[in-house]
Amino acid sequence: MTIDSNVKKKRVVSGMRPTGRLHIGHYFGALENWVRLQNETLPRSGVGSQVGAQHAAPLPAEQKAYECFYFIADWHALTSDYADTSGVAQNTIEIMTDYLAAGLDPAKSVIFQQSLVPEHAELHLLLSMVTPLSWLERVPTYKEALEQVKDKDLHNYGFLGYPCLQTADIVIYSSPADAGKEGAQLYVPVGEDQVSHVELSREIVRRFDFFYGFRVNRDLFLLENFADYCAALKHLRVVRTLRELVDSSSESLEASAAIKTSILRKYATEVGMQNFLDEAKEYSKYFKLDEVLTEPSVMLTKTPRIPGLDGRKMSKSYGNAITLSETDEEIRKKTKVMVTDPARKRRTDPGNPDVCPVYDWHKLFSTPETLAWAAEGCRTAGIGCIECKAKMADHLITWIGPKREARNKWEKDPKGMLEIIEDGSKRARVEAKKTMERVREAVFGWGKKRAEVMK
């Protein structure tokens, strides 16, 4: 039996802003899936059975399905809370405590702090240079926040340029194919409501790769390839600039090639790279697009509905959340006042569990038997809402107990947590540095220039 080595390497990147202790909405919306991904292994394949074989080779260790990079996005906290950063450091420790309590394992995942990997900021700067302002202004969440948030001034670049930093956070862990080495697929686990954010990141990367990865083979401009050159121009329909291209032939080879490359690049920008290559047909061999950064792909995550105590989206700012650190007493006190089906005004009124937030929580924490009891009792008015809430709270307390216990253990070891953050950040930075070396060379070409100068 052997590990299947034909599976392409996959990387997963995600993070959260340090806004305080995490609640059960964070757990079911992201953390549960993060833990699953870090623990997933590749299927083994083999020929024959080793059972009973006297000299059977030892089975190889299980191979991880994903390389997971999970971070605390402390720079992102500044995009809206720049005026008061007093809580960021403590909140970073709080969120790290919850990461570990929820089951994230530093031996299986790279868990790190965004600001301890300065390459994120450098790549963000370079991405911001090529990202059109209109792309950022059209982001729905940006416009909604400007309209709805009244207690903070969000008219700053940090908030507007959030997608550029978010893109940098993801693609800094690109690992394109290089020198025969297979690259890694890059995934971002998100719900359907966040797909548009990843699509914008893909557009930004596509644009960046075009500017700094588009290559024209200078052989196209050699005299012996003049026939190919003219045919390529005809296919590419660059008739409007043909005279300019012909005139440039009187320049030195380097100047002429640079001018021609610039015009071809501009045309490729106008029609799109794929259309450009399609039009070039057999002459596309003279053009190449190197993958400087990897376009991230969406990994759709099915998340359960988990409304807040008041029926709205669960959020600390609404005061309707149950954190992973709540005591039994706090849980019972908060769940007693949960909203239920508004049709149940009296104890004898039948209700509909499908519209009741308490029943949504039953689906997450209760046993199948309790779930059936709650649904039947609600529809027939066989049980009251108070009774239903109390039963749900019993199961929630049972579920949250081990996580709270793990959290309490890590709270007593803040030094240990800081060591995990620092170690994870060093590991993340190893990969980030590789990306930035490739990016700097693609943008500035200093390595090539130094080699020329030092000849």
Short mmCIF file of C-alpha atoms in Angstrom, two decimals:
data_model
loop_
_atom_site.label_atom_id
_atom_site.label_comp_id
_atom_site.label_asym_id
_atom_site.label_seq_id
_atom_site.Cartn_x
_atom_site.Cartn_y
_atom_site.Cartn_z
CA MET A 1 0.00 0.00 0.00
CA THR A 2 1.35 3.46 -0.92
CA ILE A 3 0.37 7.08 -0.69
CA ASP A 4 -1.21 8.35 -3.89
CA SER A 5 1.48 10.69 -5.23
CA ASN A 6 -0.47 11.80 -8.30
CA VAL A 7 -2.61 14.25 -6.36
CA LYS A 8 -1.70 17.89 -6.94
CA LYS A 9 -0.65 19.86 -3.88
CA LYS A 10 -3.39 22.09 -2.47
CA ARG A 11 -3.12 25.08 -0.17
CA VAL A 12 -5.88 26.63 1.91
CA VAL A 13 -5.63 30.20 3.23
CA SER A 14 -8.06 32.01 5.53
CA GLY A 15 -8.10 34.36 8.49
CA MET A 16 -10.18 36.41 10.91
CA ARG A 17 -9.94 39.94 12.28
CA PRO A 18 -9.12 40.12 16.00
CA THR A 19 -12.28 41.77 17.30
CA GLY A 20 -12.49 39.84 20.56
CA ARG A 21 -13.56 36.40 21.71
CA LEU A 22 -15.10 34.21 19.00
CA HIS A 23 -18.70 33.06 19.19
CA ILE A 24 -20.51 29.95 17.99
CA GLY A 25 -21.33 31.71 14.71
CA HIS A 26 -17.60 31.94 13.99
CA TYR A 27 -17.21 28.28 14.86
CA PHE A 28 -19.88 26.93 12.53
CA GLY A 29 -19.24 29.58 9.88
CA ALA A 30 -15.49 28.93 9.58
CA LEU A 31 -13.56 27.21 12.37
CA GLU A 32 -15.31 23.86 12.12
CA ASN A 33 -14.42 23.69 8.44
CA TRP A 34 -10.82 24.84 9.06
CA VAL A 35 -10.33 22.01 11.53
CA ARG A 36 -11.80 19.50 9.08
CA LEU A 37 -9.47 20.66 6.30
CA GLN A 38 -6.34 20.47 8.48
CA ASN A 39 -7.24 16.90 9.49
CA GLU A 40 -8.16 15.63 6.03
CA THR A 41 -5.72 13.14 4.53
CA LEU A 42 -5.23 11.76 1.04
CA PRO A 43 -6.62 8.30 0.27
CA ARG A 44 -4.06 5.55 0.13
CA SER A 45 -3.76 3.31 -2.89
CA GLY A 46 -1.91 0.06 -3.41
CA VAL A 47 -1.86 -3.29 -5.07
CA GLY A 48 -2.64 -6.39 -3.10
CA SER A 49 -2.91 -6.79 0.63
CA GLN A 50 -0.13 -6.73 3.14
CA VAL A 51 -2.14 -8.62 5.71
CA GLY A 52 -0.11 -11.60 6.87
CA ALA A 53 2.91 -10.71 4.75
CA GLN A 54 5.99 -11.66 6.76
CA HIS A 55 8.28 -9.08 5.23
CA ALA A 56 5.75 -6.39 4.36
CA ALA A 57 7.14 -2.88 4.18
CA PRO A 58 5.88 -0.52 6.89
CA LEU A 59 2.96 1.62 5.86
CA PRO A 60 3.93 5.21 5.08
CA ALA A 61 2.57 8.03 7.20
CA GLU A 62 -0.69 9.56 6.08
CA GLN A 63 -0.28 12.47 3.70
CA LYS A 64 -2.20 15.68 4.33
CA ALA A 65 -4.75 16.66 1.72
CA TYR A 66 -4.16 20.38 2.30
CA GLU A 67 -1.43 22.71 3.46
CA CYS A 68 -3.39 25.02 5.72
CA PHE A 69 -2.46 28.64 6.49
CA TYR A 70 -4.73 30.28 9.08
CA PHE A 71 -3.96 33.77 10.32
CA ILE A 72 -5.04 36.53 12.67
CA ALA A 73 -5.69 39.57 10.46
CA ASP A 74 -4.57 42.33 12.82
CA TRP A 75 -3.79 44.80 9.99
CA HIS A 76 -7.36 44.35 8.77
CA ALA A 77 -8.59 45.46 12.19
CA LEU A 78 -7.09 48.89 11.44
CA THR A 79 -9.13 49.40 8.26
CA SER A 80 -12.13 50.42 10.38
CA ASP A 81 -10.75 50.70 13.92
CA TYR A 82 -7.66 52.79 13.18
CA ALA A 83 -8.69 55.49 15.67
CA ASP A 84 -8.38 53.19 18.69
CA THR A 85 -5.97 50.25 18.54
CA SER A 86 -5.78 49.68 22.29
CA GLY A 87 -7.63 46.36 22.11
CA VAL A 88 -5.89 44.77 19.11
CA ALA A 89 -3.06 43.08 21.05
CA GLN A 90 -5.36 41.50 23.65
CA ASN A 91 -7.90 40.54 21.01
CA THR A 92 -5.13 38.80 19.06
CA ILE A 93 -4.43 36.63 22.11
CA GLU A 94 -8.17 36.02 22.59
CA ILE A 95 -8.69 34.85 19.02
CA MET A 96 -5.59 32.64 19.16
CA THR A 97 -7.00 31.05 22.33
CA ASP A 98 -10.24 30.30 20.49
CA TYR A 99 -8.39 28.94 17.44
CA LEU A 100 -6.59 26.41 19.62
CA ALA A 101 -9.66 25.60 21.73
CA ALA A 102 -11.68 24.92 18.59
CA GLY A 103 -9.14 22.32 17.47
CA LEU A 104 -6.65 24.09 15.21
CA ASP A 105 -3.33 22.30 15.64
CA PRO A 106 0.02 24.08 15.04
CA ALA A 107 1.49 20.68 14.10
CA LYS A 108 -1.01 20.38 11.24
CA SER A 109 -1.60 24.01 10.23
CA VAL A 110 0.50 27.15 9.95
CA ILE A 111 -1.20 29.50 12.42
CA PHE A 112 0.23 33.00 12.38
CA GLN A 113 -0.20 36.73 12.90
CA GLN A 114 -0.55 38.83 9.75
CA SER A 115 1.62 41.76 10.89
CA LEU A 116 4.52 39.43 11.75
CA VAL A 117 4.82 38.60 8.05
CA PRO A 118 5.70 42.02 6.52
CA GLU A 119 5.72 40.55 3.00
CA HIS A 120 1.90 40.79 3.14
CA ALA A 121 2.23 44.58 3.23
CA GLU A 122 4.81 44.71 0.44
CA LEU A 123 2.67 42.62 -1.89
CA HIS A 124 -0.37 44.70 -0.94
CA LEU A 125 1.51 47.82 -2.05
CA LEU A 126 2.40 46.31 -5.42
CA LEU A 127 -1.14 45.02 -6.01
CA SER A 128 -2.54 48.45 -5.18
CA MET A 129 -0.42 49.92 -8.00
CA VAL A 130 -2.30 47.96 -10.68
CA THR A 131 -5.81 47.83 -9.19
CA PRO A 132 -8.22 50.34 -10.78
CA LEU A 133 -9.98 52.61 -8.31
CA SER A 134 -13.32 51.76 -9.90
CA TRP A 135 -12.88 48.08 -9.00
CA LEU A 136 -12.60 48.98 -5.32
CA GLU A 137 -15.46 51.47 -5.35
CA ARG A 138 -17.87 48.95 -6.87
CA VAL A 139 -17.50 46.42 -4.02
CA PRO A 140 -21.03 46.07 -2.53
CA THR A 141 -19.86 45.69 1.07
CA TYR A 142 -17.83 48.91 0.76
CA LYS A 143 -20.84 50.93 -0.40
CA GLU A 144 -23.12 49.32 2.20
CA ALA A 145 -20.70 50.09 5.03
CA LEU A 146 -20.40 53.75 3.99
CA GLU A 147 -24.18 54.04 4.10
CA GLN A 148 -24.83 52.07 7.29
CA VAL A 149 -21.87 52.73 9.61
CA LYS A 150 -22.38 56.12 11.21
CA ASP A 151 -20.12 55.93 14.28
CA LYS A 152 -16.84 55.62 12.30
CA ASP A 153 -15.30 57.57 9.46
CA LEU A 154 -14.60 54.97 6.77
CA HIS A 155 -13.53 57.44 4.07
CA ASN A 156 -9.95 56.24 4.14
CA TYR A 157 -7.77 54.24 1.76
CA GLY A 158 -7.35 51.41 4.29
CA PHE A 159 -11.04 50.61 4.13
CA LEU A 160 -11.36 51.22 0.39
CA GLY A 161 -8.22 49.20 -0.37
CA TYR A 162 -9.27 46.30 1.86
CA PRO A 163 -9.62 43.95 -1.18
CA CYS A 164 -5.99 44.58 -2.20
CA LEU A 165 -4.72 43.62 1.25
CA GLN A 166 -7.08 40.65 1.35
CA THR A 167 -5.78 39.49 -2.03
CA ALA A 168 -2.18 39.86 -0.83
CA ASP A 169 -3.00 37.81 2.27
CA ILE A 170 -4.10 34.94 0.05
CA VAL A 171 -1.76 34.96 -2.93
CA ILE A 172 1.41 35.60 -0.90
CA TYR A 173 1.18 31.82 -0.44
CA SER A 174 1.14 31.14 -4.18
CA SER A 175 3.35 28.30 -5.31
CA PRO A 176 3.31 28.27 -9.13
CA ALA A 177 4.91 25.52 -11.18
CA ASP A 178 8.61 26.25 -11.68
CA ALA A 179 11.52 24.44 -13.36
CA GLY A 180 9.55 21.23 -13.75
CA LYS A 181 8.23 21.43 -10.19
CA GLU A 182 4.47 21.16 -9.98
CA GLY A 183 2.70 24.12 -8.44
CA ALA A 184 0.02 24.16 -5.77
CA GLN A 185 -3.65 24.95 -6.18
CA LEU A 186 -4.74 27.81 -3.92
CA TYR A 187 -8.13 27.71 -2.19
CA VAL A 188 -10.13 30.06 0.00
CA PRO A 189 -12.94 28.39 2.00
CA VAL A 190 -15.95 30.74 1.91
CA GLY A 191 -19.72 30.75 1.97
CA GLU A 192 -21.78 31.78 -1.06
CA ASP A 193 -22.06 35.36 0.22
CA GLN A 194 -18.27 35.80 -0.01
CA VAL A 195 -17.66 34.37 -3.48
CA SER A 196 -17.60 37.86 -5.04
CA HIS A 197 -14.67 38.83 -2.77
CA VAL A 198 -12.58 35.94 -4.09
CA GLU A 199 -13.59 36.74 -7.67
CA LEU A 200 -12.26 40.29 -7.23
CA SER A 201 -8.99 38.80 -5.92
CA ARG A 202 -8.83 36.66 -9.06
CA GLU A 203 -9.29 39.74 -11.25
CA ILE A 204 -6.54 41.62 -9.41
CA VAL A 205 -4.14 38.67 -9.76
CA ARG A 206 -5.01 38.26 -13.44
CA ARG A 207 -4.20 41.89 -14.08
CA PHE A 208 -0.96 41.73 -12.08
CA ASP A 209 0.17 38.57 -13.85
CA PHE A 210 -0.50 40.17 -17.22
CA PHE A 211 1.58 43.27 -16.48
CA TYR A 212 4.52 41.37 -15.04
CA GLY A 213 4.19 37.90 -16.54
CA PHE A 214 3.43 38.65 -20.22
CA ARG A 215 6.46 37.83 -22.34
CA VAL A 216 7.15 38.36 -26.06
CA ASN A 217 9.93 36.20 -27.47
CA ARG A 218 12.40 38.66 -29.02
CA ASP A 219 13.06 36.11 -31.79
CA LEU A 220 9.83 37.35 -33.34
CA PHE A 221 11.60 40.58 -34.27
CA LEU A 222 14.63 38.98 -35.92
CA LEU A 223 15.02 39.46 -39.66
CA GLU A 224 14.82 35.73 -40.37
CA ASN A 225 11.40 35.63 -38.68
CA PHE A 226 10.02 38.66 -40.51
CA ALA A 227 7.44 36.51 -42.32
CA ASP A 228 6.15 35.17 -39.01
CA TYR A 229 6.14 38.69 -37.62
CA CYS A 230 3.98 40.04 -40.45
CA ALA A 231 1.64 37.04 -40.33
CA ALA A 232 1.24 37.43 -36.57
CA LEU A 233 0.35 41.10 -37.01
CA LYS A 234 -2.24 40.17 -39.60
CA HIS A 235 -3.79 37.58 -37.30
CA LEU A 236 -3.74 40.01 -34.41
CA ARG A 237 -5.40 42.72 -36.50
CA VAL A 238 -2.98 45.41 -35.35
CA VAL A 239 -3.45 47.23 -38.65
CA ARG A 240 -3.83 50.58 -36.95
CA THR A 241 -0.32 50.39 -35.51
CA LEU A 242 1.40 48.58 -38.38
CA ARG A 243 3.04 51.75 -39.75
CA GLU A 244 4.37 52.56 -36.29
CA LEU A 245 5.78 49.05 -36.05
CA VAL A 246 7.40 49.20 -39.47
CA ASP A 247 8.88 52.63 -38.76
CA SER A 248 10.43 51.33 -35.56
CA SER A 249 12.49 48.87 -37.60
CA SER A 250 15.00 51.63 -38.29
CA GLU A 251 15.78 51.79 -34.55
CA SER A 252 18.40 49.61 -32.90
CA LEU A 253 17.25 46.03 -32.28
CA GLU A 254 16.70 46.62 -28.56
CA ALA A 255 14.73 49.85 -29.03
CA SER A 256 12.72 48.40 -31.87
CA ALA A 257 11.86 45.25 -29.90
CA ALA A 258 10.90 47.30 -26.85
CA ILE A 259 8.55 49.51 -28.88
CA LYS A 260 6.97 46.55 -30.65
CA THR A 261 6.56 44.66 -27.39
CA SER A 262 4.89 47.68 -25.82
CA ILE A 263 2.37 47.95 -28.65
CA LEU A 264 1.62 44.23 -28.60
CA ARG A 265 1.20 44.38 -24.81
CA LYS A 266 -1.24 47.27 -25.14
CA TYR A 267 -3.28 45.34 -27.69
CA ALA A 268 -3.32 42.24 -25.45
CA THR A 269 -4.59 44.44 -22.62
CA GLU A 270 -7.45 45.71 -24.78
CA VAL A 271 -8.67 42.32 -26.02
CA GLY A 272 -7.69 40.10 -23.08
CA MET A 273 -4.85 37.59 -22.93
CA GLN A 274 -6.83 34.55 -24.00
CA ASN A 275 -8.37 36.38 -26.97
CA PHE A 276 -4.91 37.63 -27.88
CA LEU A 277 -3.49 34.09 -27.95
CA ASP A 278 -6.51 32.79 -29.86
CA GLU A 279 -6.04 35.49 -32.51
CA ALA A 280 -2.29 34.80 -32.75
CA LYS A 281 -3.10 31.17 -33.60
CA GLU A 282 0.06 29.24 -34.56
CA TYR A 283 2.15 32.31 -33.80
CA SER A 284 1.14 32.20 -30.13
CA LYS A 285 4.43 30.30 -29.63
CA TYR A 286 6.12 33.73 -29.53
CA PHE A 287 4.00 34.84 -26.57
CA LYS A 288 3.92 33.55 -23.02
CA LEU A 289 2.16 34.42 -19.80
CA ASP A 290 4.14 33.38 -16.72
CA GLU A 291 2.21 32.75 -13.53
CA VAL A 292 3.77 35.17 -11.07
CA LEU A 293 0.92 34.83 -8.59
CA THR A 294 -1.66 32.04 -8.48
CA GLU A 295 -5.34 32.88 -8.96
CA PRO A 296 -7.16 31.64 -5.85
CA SER A 297 -10.15 29.35 -6.23
CA VAL A 298 -13.30 29.30 -4.15
CA MET A 299 -13.84 26.33 -1.87
CA LEU A 300 -17.57 26.61 -1.20
CA THR A 301 -18.40 25.79 2.38
CA LYS A 302 -21.93 24.86 3.32
CA THR A 303 -22.58 26.63 6.60
CA PRO A 304 -25.64 26.00 8.77
CA ARG A 305 -28.04 28.78 9.64
CA ILE A 306 -27.16 30.09 13.10
CA PRO A 307 -29.11 33.23 13.97
CA GLY A 308 -28.34 35.37 16.99
CA LEU A 309 -30.37 35.37 20.19
CA ASP A 310 -32.66 38.03 18.70
CA GLY A 311 -33.09 36.31 15.33
CA ARG A 312 -30.74 38.65 13.47
CA LYS A 313 -27.32 37.64 12.17
CA MET A 314 -25.11 36.68 15.11
CA SER A 315 -22.69 39.50 15.90
CA LYS A 316 -20.90 40.82 18.96
CA SER A 317 -21.89 44.33 17.92
CA TYR A 318 -25.56 43.31 18.20
CA GLY A 319 -25.02 41.75 21.62
CA ASN A 320 -26.81 38.60 20.44
CA ALA A 321 -23.98 36.05 20.51
CA ILE A 322 -22.85 33.14 22.65
CA THR A 323 -19.06 33.06 22.85
CA LEU A 324 -17.04 29.86 23.09
CA SER A 325 -16.07 30.88 26.62
CA GLU A 326 -19.56 31.42 28.12
CA THR A 327 -20.30 29.77 31.48
CA ASP A 328 -23.25 27.42 31.93
CA GLU A 329 -25.05 30.12 33.92
CA GLU A 330 -24.51 32.73 31.20
CA ILE A 331 -25.73 30.34 28.52
CA ARG A 332 -28.97 29.58 30.38
CA LYS A 333 -29.56 33.25 31.15
CA LYS A 334 -29.05 34.35 27.54
CA THR A 335 -30.99 31.53 25.88
CA LYS A 336 -34.01 32.11 28.15
CA VAL A 337 -34.72 35.36 26.31
CA MET A 338 -34.18 34.01 22.78
CA VAL A 339 -36.85 34.98 20.25
CA THR A 340 -39.04 32.15 18.96
CA ASP A 341 -41.76 31.69 16.37
CA PRO A 342 -43.79 34.95 16.63
CA ALA A 343 -46.98 32.93 16.01
CA ARG A 344 -46.66 31.37 19.47
CA LYS A 345 -48.05 34.21 21.53
CA ARG A 346 -49.61 31.87 24.13
CA ARG A 347 -48.50 28.52 25.50
CA THR A 348 -51.40 26.78 23.75
CA ASP A 349 -50.61 28.24 20.30
CA PRO A 350 -49.00 25.75 17.87
CA GLY A 351 -45.86 26.97 16.14
CA ASN A 352 -43.62 26.31 13.18
CA PRO A 353 -40.11 25.12 14.16
CA ASP A 354 -38.77 25.94 10.68
CA VAL A 355 -39.02 29.68 11.43
CA CYS A 356 -37.83 29.47 15.03
CA PRO A 357 -34.21 30.44 15.88
CA VAL A 358 -34.27 28.07 18.88
CA TYR A 359 -34.97 25.14 16.56
CA ASP A 360 -32.07 26.24 14.33
CA TRP A 361 -29.86 25.87 17.40
CA HIS A 362 -31.41 22.49 18.21
CA LYS A 363 -30.21 21.31 14.79
CA LEU A 364 -26.65 22.18 15.76
CA PHE A 365 -26.46 20.89 19.31
CA SER A 366 -29.26 18.44 20.06
CA THR A 367 -29.60 14.70 19.50
CA PRO A 368 -31.96 13.40 16.77
CA GLU A 369 -34.38 12.33 19.50
CA THR A 370 -34.47 15.82 21.04
CA LEU A 371 -34.76 17.37 17.60
CA ALA A 372 -37.86 15.26 16.84
CA TRP A 373 -39.29 16.05 20.30
CA ALA A 374 -38.83 19.80 19.77
CA ALA A 375 -40.36 19.80 16.27
CA GLU A 376 -43.40 17.73 17.28
CA GLY A 377 -43.91 19.61 20.52
CA CYS A 378 -43.77 22.99 18.76
CA ARG A 379 -46.22 22.04 15.99
CA THR A 380 -48.75 20.55 18.42
CA ALA A 381 -48.18 23.02 21.30
CA GLY A 382 -47.23 19.94 23.35
CA ILE A 383 -44.32 21.86 24.83
CA GLY A 384 -43.80 25.51 25.65
CA CYS A 385 -41.01 27.72 24.34
CA ILE A 386 -39.40 27.98 27.79
CA GLU A 387 -39.20 24.19 28.00
CA CYS A 388 -37.82 23.99 24.46
CA LYS A 389 -35.14 26.62 25.17
CA ALA A 390 -34.05 24.87 28.37
CA LYS A 391 -33.61 21.54 26.58
CA MET A 392 -31.60 23.20 23.82
CA ALA A 393 -29.43 24.93 26.43
CA ASP A 394 -28.68 21.53 28.02
CA HIS A 395 -27.28 20.25 24.73
CA LEU A 396 -25.42 23.50 24.00
CA ILE A 397 -23.72 23.30 27.40
CA THR A 398 -22.72 19.69 26.72
CA TRP A 399 -21.29 20.67 23.31
CA ILE A 400 -19.42 23.75 24.48
CA GLY A 401 -17.94 22.13 27.59
CA PRO A 402 -14.81 20.55 26.00
CA LYS A 403 -14.05 23.70 24.01
CA ARG A 404 -14.38 25.89 27.07
CA GLU A 405 -12.16 23.50 29.02
CA ALA A 406 -9.51 23.64 26.27
CA ARG A 407 -9.81 27.42 26.24
CA ASN A 408 -9.29 27.64 29.98
CA LYS A 409 -6.14 25.51 29.63
CA TRP A 410 -4.65 27.81 26.99
CA GLU A 411 -5.64 30.93 28.94
CA LYS A 412 -3.30 29.72 31.68
CA ASP A 413 -0.43 29.47 29.21
CA PRO A 414 -0.25 32.84 27.37
CA LYS A 415 3.50 32.41 26.90
CA GLY A 416 2.90 29.12 25.12
CA MET A 417 0.37 30.79 22.83
CA LEU A 418 2.78 33.58 21.94
CA GLU A 419 5.41 30.98 21.08
CA ILE A 420 2.94 29.25 18.75
CA ILE A 421 2.11 32.57 17.07
CA GLU A 422 5.78 33.45 16.62
CA ASP A 423 6.73 29.99 15.37
CA GLY A 424 3.79 29.91 12.94
CA SER A 425 4.64 33.39 11.68
CA LYS A 426 8.23 32.33 11.00
CA ARG A 427 6.98 29.32 9.04
CA ALA A 428 4.55 31.47 7.08
CA ARG A 429 7.28 33.97 6.33
CA VAL A 430 9.47 31.30 4.73
CA GLU A 431 6.80 30.82 2.07
CA ALA A 432 6.01 34.54 1.80
CA LYS A 433 9.67 35.36 1.14
CA LYS A 434 9.76 32.88 -1.74
CA THR A 435 6.78 34.61 -3.32
CA MET A 436 8.22 38.09 -2.90
CA GLU A 437 11.56 37.11 -4.43
CA ARG A 438 9.66 35.93 -7.51
CA VAL A 439 7.39 39.00 -7.52
CA ARG A 440 10.22 41.53 -7.16
CA GLU A 441 12.10 39.96 -10.06
CA ALA A 442 8.95 39.94 -12.21
CA VAL A 443 8.22 43.61 -11.45
CA PHE A 444 11.72 45.13 -11.44
CA GLY A 445 14.01 42.56 -13.06
CA TRP A 446 16.89 43.48 -10.77
CA GLY A 447 18.33 39.99 -10.81
CA LYS A 448 18.59 40.05 -14.57
CA LYS A 449 19.96 43.60 -14.59
CA ARG A 450 22.63 42.79 -11.97
CA ALA A 451 23.73 39.78 -14.02
CA GLU A 452 24.11 42.03 -17.07
CA VAL A 453 26.05 44.68 -15.13
CA MET A 454 28.37 42.18 -13.45
CA LYS A 455 29.41 40.45 -16.71
#
